Amino acid sequence: MAFLESCNANERERFSPLDLEPGEIYFEEFAVIYYPPASSETDAINKQQRGKLKICSKSVVFEPKEAKYSLLKFPLKNVKKLGERQAKLFSKIDIQGKTFFIESNLTVKIKEKNIVSPFVYIKGVEEHIFRLVYTTVNACLSHIAQLHRASTLDKIEQASMINTIVLARQSKITFDASCLEDFHEKRLIEKQADRITPLVTTPGRVVLTDARLYFQPFSATGPGVEILCTERASLKHLYLTLKNQSERDELYENIISNAGLDMESMEQENVILKWQTGLISNYDYLLYLNRMADRSFNDLTQYPVMPWVIADHHSSKLDLNKESTFRDLAKPIGALNSERLAKLRERYDEMAEPKFLYGSHYSTPCYVLFYLSRVALEYSLCLHGGRFDQPDRMFNSIAETWYNCLHGASDFKELIPEFYDGDGEFLCNRQNINFGVRQNGRAVSDVELPPWANGPKDFIAKMRSALECDWVSRHLHLWIDLIFGYKQVGYEAEAADNVFYYLTYEGSVNVENIDDLNERNSYETQIMEFGQTPKQLFTEPHPRRYHIDNPYSMLPSPKDVRLAPFGQRSNEAASFGETSSPYSGTNSSQRKDWQTLQPILSHSLHKDCILDVHLSPDGKHIFSTSKDVHFKMYSVKEKHQARSINLSNMTLSKCIPVNDSKMVIVSSWDNSIYFYSIEYGRILDTLFAHEDAVSSLLLSGNKLISSSWDSDVKVWHYSSTMNFRLFNQDCLGSLEHDSSVYCMSAALDGSLLATGTKDGGVWLWHLYDYYLLKHHRCHQGRVNSVIISPDKTQLYTCGSDGYFKILDSYSGIETFSKKMDDEIRCCDDTPRPKSKPCHWWRRRSCGIVARSDFLLSLSLTSREQQHTMNLSS
């Protein structure tokens, strides 16, 4: 998680902006020698400490170089005097233009003994002396004095003055060109911006070049943009806020228009369909919705929200098959307890407008740090004014927390992503921090887990299993309706008992348009302390997830599927791990041990690569076409070539046995289709079909369909009883494409035709009226094979780019994609009960019934195949 990564990163440095107040800004630092209060100059020199003085908007912090000393913070509101010390002739401390003092009635010790612990507050007026090492007093003291004057104002005026100081400093600073990794980079845009991390704002400048995005700090929150980078990036997350929405939009438009940018597709319809079909887990889909709703790990006020799904935290065994194990996802947390809800409704009915059921929220900065208090120590200290929360109010037990969420008068919190991912580190007090002792006499230590969890890792694993289980998958859309959907606001929210305070909703008030500083501060405090409802993503009921027997996430990767060379027995044939069968719905008595699969015959028929091969229905003959321009028939029983015909002087691309294998229809690269009689041994008729090579043939009912490199597909009338000497050459339909057509497939009922083209396009046609339904671009390069699923909802494709893909027929949304090591030349779909297995063969794999350099065609008659992927949905 990005947030936990930042926690670990902060632990490597002594000073952290989290040592300041939430939202306080760190400006700059100076190398100094610090002289603690002492009885004499000699004593002060003996106690001197070298280090850095950090100038911040509401305080000054001294960071000693030696870790044995505490950091010292001087809140500017507690500073009584500050100024330059007069030079003394024989003094080793008071040097002209180098030394100044800060007189304060409060000194705060931080990280005493270099341990993250509650701050120590020392009251009493003391004078602290600092001698600057490299610069003069004028360069440092004037800035501190300006901020000190701001601290004497009331809260609103102080914020206004600090903001003015920040803007003035930002306007004077330009981007340092030496920071560019390549001096040939062209700057596209440069803006003032604030980098946002939890509880910390860092002003600076953001620069976009034609190659990279830079942020330069010059060491509130406005319209923001969050950037998520790849694992290879030096910075994986960057959250920026700019002065106003127009500047934010300008930066965003420049980023996405950059030609060198490769952005991940996040189209909502695409992701929803992938989630529905099981290609995306429930956890990943919820993270996606949070991201689309502007929730970020870098913003505690809008931290990603996850649902409680388990209601049983007392059993010794977690049973995911019992409905009572789960929380009702159709109701918000506040509505799960009917007695509490009745009292809240009674108050709601008597309340003046704007009404609300819940005065607190399900996601706030305090709730996030409540869960993460054991790992986000400095964040907790920052939020609670340098102290940890009261021991009895901390996150001590899963069962207690769930009980409070059900029965507490103002406790309606949901969970955070860390409960479903990671190793559960946030549940443990690994650093043995002293959080105090509870009223029952027990010290705050690790979080008490339910009896069914054998440690933090097991707890997270079982929580994730529950989130992904069938019951939750069937009901998760109901919770999405509450948090991100149509039950978030309006009448539906009231009917679902899902009404929160109006200021928690996006758009209820525009802070930028509020001129009154007190009113604006009030709204910002409300948002900071009481939470924000996610941006509404759906105004209609969210679709439910399909029931998935065998989700795609269980499919083998290309590296796990090994295809044994023809003629060699292999114990490394296609493996599916511990899966007992490649398909669902296959009777165990029918299953075969594919590890012992061996070829029953091998015979060299052709002198060049085979383009098409078919096994006759009775299994007695094999028909094949090849680049060697011959059509051949092989007798399986007699194990020799039965027929070899030179139908054309050019390559024969396809063959279709018809009439109980008494006749074969053959297509050729000479633009023609031949009707050859096996029974009489002669060509019955020739159809001059296209203006370029005929690439594919298929029969669909009474229609013969041919495709060609001339970018055309033609439909001809076909009847098994017709006189082929008088073949009707009238074309029933012509389907024009933009590039050469290489493959096609018809729906089982003959209503649809799918075609694949040289430019990577898949075309879907209506075969009754011959009009185009859809055109999808899905491959980089030629489409080698396309198949329409039995229910016509999906298209299976493979291409020269090495990808096997599944598309939604109507939308063209890619619901599955698998990159193979080699080019995929063909695939086949054989309907089976309760499943949709698809078989694929790679370029360097050898043939099933004919040897060749690479397989270009296949024919399946068995009801079981070796190299399959179950596409059940």
XYZ file of C-alpha atoms in Angstrom, residues 123-565:
443
model
C 6.793 24.553 30.185
C 8.719 27.536 31.451
C 10.431 30.536 29.867
C 13.875 29.669 28.510
C 16.293 31.287 26.097
C 17.667 29.139 23.288
C 20.706 30.359 21.333
C 21.543 29.468 17.722
C 24.669 30.341 15.757
C 24.392 30.115 11.973
C 27.201 28.217 10.270
C 27.049 29.383 6.662
C 24.727 32.379 6.445
C 23.906 35.514 8.392
C 21.152 36.371 10.830
C 19.388 38.670 8.352
C 18.778 35.788 5.915
C 17.137 33.651 8.592
C 15.656 35.824 11.320
C 13.491 38.010 9.084
C 11.563 34.998 7.851
C 11.054 33.642 11.376
C 9.925 37.097 12.559
C 7.332 37.316 9.755
C 5.872 33.930 10.692
C 5.985 34.882 14.380
C 3.819 37.921 13.622
C 1.339 35.647 11.873
C 1.148 33.443 14.971
C -0.140 36.367 17.036
C -3.255 36.672 14.833
C -6.444 34.694 15.200
C -6.662 31.351 13.424
C -8.343 32.615 10.256
C -6.081 35.655 9.765
C -3.007 33.554 10.510
C -3.984 31.053 7.790
C -4.537 33.915 5.334
C -1.148 35.487 6.088
C 0.680 32.149 5.809
C -1.029 31.480 2.495
C 0.142 34.879 1.232
C 3.705 34.077 2.308
C 3.558 30.702 0.558
C 2.290 32.190 -2.713
C 4.905 34.937 -2.620
C 7.706 32.407 -2.153
C 6.322 30.126 -4.873
C 6.189 32.983 -7.376
C 9.874 33.790 -6.823
C 11.121 30.259 -7.376
C 11.695 28.838 -10.846
C 12.307 25.256 -11.789
C 15.939 24.184 -11.540
C 16.884 22.970 -15.042
C 19.744 20.920 -13.607
C 17.103 18.533 -12.240
C 16.243 17.396 -15.766
C 17.472 13.880 -16.426
C 17.978 14.740 -20.092
C 18.838 18.296 -21.143
C 17.162 17.653 -24.493
C 13.769 17.377 -22.810
C 11.276 20.003 -23.925
C 9.264 21.774 -21.223
C 5.552 21.754 -22.004
C 4.048 23.373 -18.907
C 5.174 24.728 -15.521
C 2.806 25.529 -12.624
C 2.752 26.258 -8.930
C 1.469 23.197 -7.086
C 1.284 21.510 -3.698
C 2.301 17.897 -3.268
C -0.170 16.117 -0.988
C 0.693 13.229 1.320
C -1.350 12.187 4.377
C -1.567 15.176 6.765
C 1.256 16.970 4.905
C 1.220 19.685 2.232
C 4.452 20.535 0.373
C 4.366 23.655 -1.854
C 6.526 23.735 -4.962
C 6.474 23.692 -8.747
C 5.334 20.981 -11.145
C 6.941 20.754 -14.587
C 5.822 18.554 -17.454
C 8.289 17.781 -20.248
C 7.836 15.637 -23.335
C 9.442 12.758 -21.436
C 8.822 13.145 -17.687
C 6.838 14.838 -14.954
C 8.818 16.664 -12.222
C 7.845 18.117 -8.870
C 10.275 20.508 -7.205
C 9.413 21.497 -3.615
C 10.726 24.909 -2.520
C 11.963 23.364 0.560
C -5.466 24.892 1.732
C -5.816 21.952 -0.573
C -6.999 22.965 -4.036
C -8.002 21.109 -7.199
C -5.887 17.993 -7.465
C -4.567 15.383 -9.845
C -3.253 11.974 -8.799
C -0.665 10.158 -10.902
C -0.028 6.432 -10.523
C 3.123 5.143 -12.201
C 4.476 1.742 -13.147
C 6.624 -0.373 -10.843
C 9.735 0.787 -12.742
C 9.123 4.451 -11.923
C 11.329 6.170 -9.351
C 8.174 7.612 -7.744
C 5.113 5.368 -7.954
C 2.518 7.798 -6.583
C 2.228 11.565 -6.894
C -0.714 13.597 -5.627
C -0.675 17.301 -6.605
C -3.002 20.227 -5.944
C -2.932 23.396 -8.027
C -4.236 26.922 -7.467
C -7.553 26.393 -9.211
C -9.494 23.975 -11.356
C -8.524 25.547 -14.673
C -4.803 25.112 -13.980
C -5.417 21.538 -12.827
C -7.325 20.813 -16.047
C -4.580 22.391 -18.158
C -1.937 20.176 -16.541
C -4.122 17.086 -16.957
C -4.821 17.770 -20.629
C -1.120 18.281 -21.317
C -0.251 15.010 -19.597
C -2.768 12.832 -21.427
C -2.019 14.455 -24.795
C 1.680 13.609 -24.498
C 2.532 11.266 -27.371
C 5.038 9.329 -25.274
C 2.529 8.492 -22.545
C 1.258 4.921 -22.268
C -1.814 5.006 -20.049
C -3.716 2.031 -18.694
C -7.269 1.767 -19.999
C -9.720 2.570 -17.201
C -12.970 2.751 -19.135
C -15.769 2.110 -16.690
C -17.816 -0.232 -18.887
C -14.712 -2.273 -19.630
C -13.812 -2.770 -15.976
C -17.396 -3.508 -14.916
C -17.684 -6.275 -17.497
C -14.338 -7.736 -16.474
C -15.509 -7.780 -12.865
C -18.844 -9.348 -13.804
C -17.139 -12.143 -15.717
C -14.586 -12.827 -12.990
C -11.522 -11.380 -14.679
C -11.132 -8.819 -11.886
C -11.402 -9.776 -8.231
C -13.855 -8.099 -5.868
C -10.925 -6.472 -4.073
C -9.384 -5.016 -7.235
C -12.762 -3.807 -8.458
C -13.431 -1.997 -5.182
C -10.002 -0.352 -5.414
C -10.883 0.725 -8.956
C -14.188 2.255 -7.796
C -12.387 4.093 -5.012
C -9.914 5.489 -7.505
C -12.706 6.605 -9.843
C -14.423 8.252 -6.871
C -11.260 10.280 -6.122
C -10.298 8.231 -3.071
C -6.544 8.105 -2.551
C -4.031 6.477 -0.219
C -2.355 9.904 -0.103
C -5.391 11.683 1.354
C -6.677 10.612 4.759
C -9.876 12.617 4.281
C -10.644 10.521 1.189
C -8.973 7.231 1.988
C -10.203 4.145 0.081
C -13.158 2.519 1.823
C -13.860 -1.218 1.997
C -16.851 -3.066 3.471
C -17.128 -5.182 6.571
C -18.210 -8.541 5.136
C -17.761 -10.934 8.075
C -20.160 -10.683 11.010
C -18.930 -13.780 12.882
C -15.900 -12.915 14.996
C -16.451 -15.471 17.772
C -16.539 -18.926 16.123
C -13.484 -21.147 16.174
C -13.956 -21.955 12.486
C -14.965 -19.566 9.726
C -17.720 -21.098 7.589
C -18.102 -19.231 4.302
C -21.051 -21.430 3.333
C -23.282 -20.090 6.118
C -25.256 -16.932 5.407
C -25.086 -15.950 9.099
C -21.304 -15.576 8.707
C -21.809 -12.438 6.672
C -22.956 -8.893 7.239
C -26.013 -7.691 5.279
C -24.408 -5.789 2.401
C -27.714 -4.229 1.373
C -27.677 -2.022 4.481
C -25.244 0.657 5.679
C -23.449 -0.035 8.964
C -25.818 2.268 10.824
C -28.872 0.277 9.734
C -27.615 -3.184 10.764
C -28.908 -2.790 14.339
C -32.681 -2.302 14.193
C -32.942 -0.877 17.729
C -30.286 1.756 17.111
C -31.811 2.557 13.742
C -35.225 3.149 15.320
C -33.732 5.776 17.650
C -31.865 7.424 14.786
C -35.045 7.557 12.695
C -36.932 9.124 15.574
C -34.310 11.866 15.849
C -34.329 12.253 12.066
C -38.101 12.852 11.970
C -37.848 15.613 14.565
C -34.842 17.280 12.949
C -34.942 20.526 10.957
C -33.552 20.653 7.422
C -31.015 19.603 6.323
C -31.761 16.263 7.974
C -29.321 13.432 8.512
C -29.451 10.005 10.140
C -25.776 9.733 10.978
C -23.817 12.603 12.499
C -20.514 10.795 11.971
C -19.249 9.044 8.869
C -17.988 5.622 7.765
C -14.593 6.986 6.625
C -12.589 9.724 8.359
C -8.874 10.444 8.954
C -9.328 9.391 12.584
C -10.813 6.046 11.559
C -7.977 5.349 9.128
C -5.352 6.052 11.785
C -7.451 4.164 14.343
C -6.827 1.032 12.278
C -3.198 1.882 11.400
C -2.064 3.303 14.738
C 0.576 0.575 15.248
C 2.370 1.263 11.957
C 1.565 4.928 11.292
C 2.975 6.154 14.584
C 4.020 9.644 13.512
C 0.722 10.191 11.716
C -1.156 9.299 14.898
C 0.990 11.651 16.978
C 0.474 14.411 14.421
C -3.295 13.997 14.387
C -3.598 13.794 18.173
C -1.326 16.715 19.047
C 1.798 14.738 19.892
C 0.029 12.072 21.967
C -1.346 8.621 21.268
C -5.073 8.103 21.717
C -6.461 6.876 25.040
C -5.639 3.143 25.474
C -9.289 2.084 25.755
C -10.207 4.010 22.613
C -7.522 2.367 20.473
C -7.978 -0.477 18.022
C -7.612 -3.366 20.455
C -9.890 -6.123 19.181
C -11.646 -7.117 15.957
C -14.682 -8.395 17.849
C -14.901 -5.268 20.039
C -14.602 -2.977 17.037
C -17.374 -4.845 15.180
C -19.561 -4.745 18.295
C -19.074 -0.978 18.605
C -19.950 -0.529 14.930
C -23.227 -2.358 15.569
C -24.154 -0.765 18.886
C -22.243 2.510 19.262
C -24.349 5.647 19.135
C -21.977 7.340 16.678
C -19.751 4.554 15.363
C -20.523 3.655 11.730
C -17.054 3.014 10.323
C -16.321 0.624 7.490
C -12.919 -0.959 6.812
C -9.847 0.023 4.791
C -7.976 -1.958 2.077
C -5.291 -3.168 4.493
C -7.824 -5.643 5.942
C -7.855 -7.533 2.641
C -4.281 -7.279 1.406
C -0.776 -7.586 2.786
C 0.573 -9.531 5.743
C -1.426 -7.888 8.534
C 1.525 -5.921 9.891
C -0.823 -3.150 11.061
C -2.353 -5.588 13.555
C 0.925 -6.055 15.440
C 2.913 -3.868 17.813
C 6.245 -4.963 16.329
C 8.133 -1.983 17.755
C 6.865 -2.594 21.289
C 5.578 0.959 21.556
C 4.178 1.933 24.941
C 0.600 2.874 24.072
C -0.503 2.727 27.709
C -2.608 0.426 29.883
C -6.343 -0.173 29.527
C -8.813 -0.004 32.386
C -8.829 -3.803 32.598
C -5.123 -3.659 33.475
C -3.878 -5.016 30.143
C -1.253 -3.131 28.162
C -2.092 -2.207 24.587
C -0.252 -4.670 22.374
C -1.283 -6.634 19.264
C -4.874 -6.499 18.062
C -6.941 -9.391 19.414
C -8.035 -11.529 16.461
C -11.104 -13.773 16.121
C -10.682 -17.419 17.218
C -10.846 -18.568 13.588
C -7.647 -16.665 12.715
C -4.240 -18.245 13.359
C -2.278 -15.023 13.329
C -2.318 -11.803 11.296
C -1.415 -13.380 7.945
C -4.113 -16.020 8.326
C -6.610 -13.327 9.338
C -5.916 -11.269 6.206
C -6.021 -14.392 4.015
C -9.404 -15.436 5.406
C -10.777 -11.910 5.177
C -9.737 -11.868 1.503
C -11.285 -15.301 0.941
C -14.524 -14.027 2.431
C -14.460 -10.924 0.220
C -13.986 -13.085 -2.881
C -16.412 -15.856 -1.919
C -19.594 -16.641 -3.812
C -21.987 -15.143 -1.239
C -20.219 -11.774 -1.196
C -19.871 -11.786 -4.988
C -23.638 -12.202 -5.317
C -24.378 -9.297 -2.952
C -21.472 -6.862 -3.344
C -23.335 -4.757 -5.917
C -25.820 -3.833 -3.162
C -23.055 -2.283 -1.039
C -21.696 -0.496 -4.127
C -25.158 1.064 -4.601
C -24.894 2.535 -1.092
C -21.345 3.852 -1.220
C -20.801 4.753 -4.880
C -24.195 4.394 -6.476
C -27.780 5.486 -6.798
C -28.598 4.931 -3.098
C -26.000 7.507 -2.064
C -28.262 10.563 -2.299
C -31.885 11.559 -2.727
C -35.006 9.494 -2.182
C -33.184 6.172 -2.614
C -30.718 7.130 0.133
C -33.577 7.960 2.482
C -35.335 4.693 1.681
C -32.104 2.784 2.338
C -31.388 4.638 5.635
C -28.195 5.985 4.106
C -28.328 9.727 4.852
C -25.263 11.520 6.262
C -24.616 15.162 7.114
C -24.979 17.246 3.972
C -21.439 18.695 4.060
C -19.949 15.221 3.582
C -21.349 15.013 0.036
C -19.482 16.235 -3.016
C -20.901 19.447 -4.454
C -22.873 20.394 -1.336
C -20.699 23.492 -1.024
C -17.963 25.047 -3.171
C -15.237 26.143 -0.763
C -13.471 28.181 -3.464
C -16.487 30.466 -3.792
C -16.703 31.265 -0.062
C -15.173 34.655 0.730
C -15.849 34.637 4.472
C -12.705 33.137 6.010
C -14.462 31.926 9.170
C -17.141 30.135 7.178
C -14.560 28.648 4.822
C -12.447 27.395 7.740
C -15.551 25.840 9.292
C -16.284 23.863 6.125
C -12.675 22.743 5.746
C -12.596 21.577 9.373
C -15.823 19.638 8.834
C -14.324 17.864 5.811
C -11.048 17.173 7.603
C -12.500 15.804 10.825
C -15.837 14.256 9.865
C -15.134 12.564 6.563
C -16.286 12.769 2.978
C -18.699 10.623 0.982
C -17.121 9.260 -2.234
C -18.030 10.844 -5.536
C -21.187 9.273 -6.942
C -20.286 6.953 -9.826
C -23.633 5.344 -10.688
C -27.157 6.739 -10.928
C -28.746 3.374 -11.755
C -28.589 0.059 -9.867
C -25.171 -1.501 -10.266
C -25.174 -4.778 -12.240
C -24.607 -7.898 -10.216
C -21.707 -10.254 -10.760
C -22.191 -13.345 -12.885
C -22.020 -16.693 -11.155
C -18.546 -18.028 -11.976
C -17.832 -21.732 -11.504
C -14.270 -21.495 -12.820
C -13.028 -17.892 -12.811
C -10.396 -16.849 -15.306
C -8.012 -16.113 -12.497
C -7.551 -19.875 -12.161
C -6.520 -20.319 -15.789
C -2.979 -21.485 -16.533
C -0.473 -18.992 -17.792
C 1.250 -19.621 -21.119
C 4.359 -20.739 -19.271
C 2.341 -23.410 -17.451
C 0.945 -24.868 -20.682
C 3.577 -27.000 -22.378
C 2.881 -28.528 -25.749
C 4.833 -31.713 -26.445
C 6.413 -32.049 -29.910
